[in-house]
Amino acid sequence: MITKEQVLYALGHVEEPDLKKDLVTLHMIQNIEILPNKLKFDVVLTTPACPLKGHIEHACRNAIGLFISKDIEVDINMTSRVVSTESAQLEGIKNIILVSSGKGGVGKSTVASNLALALAETGAKTGLLDADIYGPSLPIMFGLEGSRPESIQTPQGKTKILPIEKFGLKLLSIGFFTDPNQPIPWRGPMATSAIKQLFGDAHWGELDYLVVDMPPGTGDIHITVAQSYPISGAVIVTTPQHVALADAIKGIGMYQMEGINIPILGIVENMSYFTPAELPDNKYYIFGKDGGRRLSESNQVPFLGEIPLVKSIADAGDNGFPILLDADEAVAEAYKEIAGRVAQEVSILASKVV
Amino acid sequence: MITKEQVLYALGHVEEPDLKKDLVTLHMIQNIEILPNKLKFDVVLTTPACPLKGHIEHACRNAIGLFISKDIEVDINMTSRVVSTESAQLEGIKNIILVSSGKGGVGKSTVASNLALALAETGAKTGLLDADIYGPSLPIMFGLEGSRPESIQTPQGKTKILPIEKFGLKLLSIGFFTDPNQPIPWRGPMATSAIKQLFGDAHWGELDYLVVDMPPGTGDIHITVAQSYPISGAVIVTTPQHVALADAIKGIGMYQMEGINIPILGIVENMSYFTPAELPDNKYYIFGKDGGRRLSESNQVPFLGEIPLVKSIADAGDNGFPILLDADEAVAEAYKEIAGRVAQEVSILASKVV
C-alpha cells in the first residue's frame, strides 16, 4: 500500500510554471485518498481560467508514474480557489481588475465585457461594473436598456443595489441610473460619488473577479478608484494606431505613478487586423502590425493578446456591439486566451502577497 | 456677323449651379472674339477644381446654339481664377482651409495632405501647413524627415521661411523645427507663437488655397488661428465610430461659437468601409454605416464624401502613410470628389463676400 507521504513526495516534483514553486509547497494538493490500486486527489489551482490546467494535470500523472508506480489508477480532480491579491478585500470581492484605455474608440468596453464573459465561462464568479461615466455601454451591449436594478436591505438595515444577472455575470452600470437621452455632465465630485456607490453600495456577494470598465483617458475617477479600493491590477486596451499607443503609454504611466501603484496586468491589442468572413485566412493589418506588442516590450509589461476584427458583408453594417456569445470563433478564442493570461497574472501577484 | 451683345445675351441664360446666378452677371465670360463662322471666349470659373466644369461648358454650347446659331464653331477656353472669401487676405493667400478633427486617430493628416494634393492636381496653387503641434506628420508623409526649410530676405529686409516644394505643393510643418526624438511639450503660449511664425513669417507667395492640418480636438491653437487669420472655412474629419462622431460635434460647435464664426465647409468621413484589394467589390462597414452623413444632416452642414480603407495583404503591414500619388484608384477618386466639393463650398462663400 502506498502512503500519503509518497504521494506528496512525488507531487513535490511538479512545479506550477507561473508561480515557480511546487504544488505541495503551494498547498495545491488536497483531499488525497488512497484506495486499493487507485489514487485520488484534488489539484486546487489559483484560478479556473488557468491556461496551464491540462499541462499541470499531465505533469502530476507523470510524477506518480515515475516516483510511485505506472500501474496505479490516478483520479485527479482539477479544481480551483481564486486567491486574492489583497489582504483587505472589498466585501467578498477577491480581485478587482480595471480595464482602461488611453483614448476612446479603441473598444475598451467590448474588451471588458468579453473578458468578464470569458472568465465567467471558466466557472469563476465574475462581476462587471461599467464605470464609464462619459459613455456607459453595458446596458446596450447586454440588452438591458431601460433596466433598473432592485434594492435589498442587508441584515444590518442598509439599502444595497442588487446587480442584474445575465449570461452568468453580475452586472452594474452607471447607465442604469442615468437617462441616455439626457446626458448629465458628470463633473468631478458628482462622478466620483456615483462611482463610490457602484463599488460600495452594491451587493456584489462573493466574487472571484470584478471587472471594471473604466472611463477612457486619465483623470480624477482613475485616481479615486485606484486609491479607494484594493485593486489587483489594470488591463490596458489599445489599437495598433500610433495615436492610441501614445495615449496608452500615458495610461500605463498613470497607474505606475507613486501613490497609485496599480500593477499593469498587461496590454490587449484590439482591432489588430481585419479578417473578412469571406476570406477567413487573410489578415489585413489595417492600423499597422505589432504596435501593442512593441508597446508592451518597451514598457516591460505583459502582452495579453490581440483581438481581430472579423466581419462579413452581411453583418458589417450592424451597429450593435458583439458580445462573446455571438462572436466569431477566432474572436472568442482570442478572448479565452486573454482571460487565461489575465487570471494568471492575478494569480502571480496574489502569490507574492501571501 | 454676330455681335458681342448677342453672345452675352445667350450666355446670360447659363446659370452657375452653385452660385445661382448667370455667367454674365458673375463676370465669368471674358475675352470674347468673333471671327467669321467661329466664336471664342473664356469661361473663368471660381476654382479649377470645379466639378461642374463639363456641365457648364455644355450649357454654354447649348445657349449659343439656341439663341444664335447651331452652325457656328464655338471655341470655349475653360479657365479659372480662384476667388477669396475674405476681403483682407494674409499676404497673397486667397483661401485658408482648416482641416480639423474632434479626436486623434481618424486620419486627419492623411485627409489634409490628400485634399491639398487633389486641389493642386486641378491646377490650383496650393500650400499645406502642418500645424499639428502634438504630432506633426507632414515630414514623414512627404518623405521630408530631417529637411530644414531655407530662409530668404524680403526686399523690406525681413527674414522669411521658404516653404519646401514637393509634388506640386508648398509645404511647411512644425515638425521641420522640432526634433522628433525630443518631443518638446508645446504648452499654450509657446505653441501659439510657433503657429504664428508658420502663418506670418513664411514666404508662401501667391496661393489659391492654403490647407492647414490643425491639431486634433479643440483648444487654444484653434481659437488663436480662427481669430488671427482670414479663414475661409473648416473641414471636419471623422470616422463612423460613435466616439469620433461625438467629438466631431464638439469640433463643429467650437467653430460655430460666437467670436469664432468659421464656416463649416463640410464633413469628410474617413475609414468609411474596408475593401480588401483581393475582393474589390466588397464593402465592410467595420465602424458602422453612414455615421458621417447622419452627422452632417443633424448639424446642417455639407457632407463632402466618404473615403474607404483599401488594403491588400501585401501592403497591409505597412506603417507608412499613403499619399494620393500611390493611392488605390477608389481612394484617389474619393479625394478628387472631396476636393471639388470643398472648392465649391469656398466659391459659394466667396460669392457672398463680393
XYZ file of C-alpha atoms in Angstrom, chain A residues 24 32 157 160 240 243 318 333:
8
model
C 2.859 20.771 -2.454
C -5.621 12.677 -1.022
C -30.518 47.536 7.783
C -27.904 47.983 -1.233
C -2.287 49.414 -33.172
C -2.185 57.868 -31.549
C -24.551 46.345 -37.893
C -10.673 32.089 -28.902
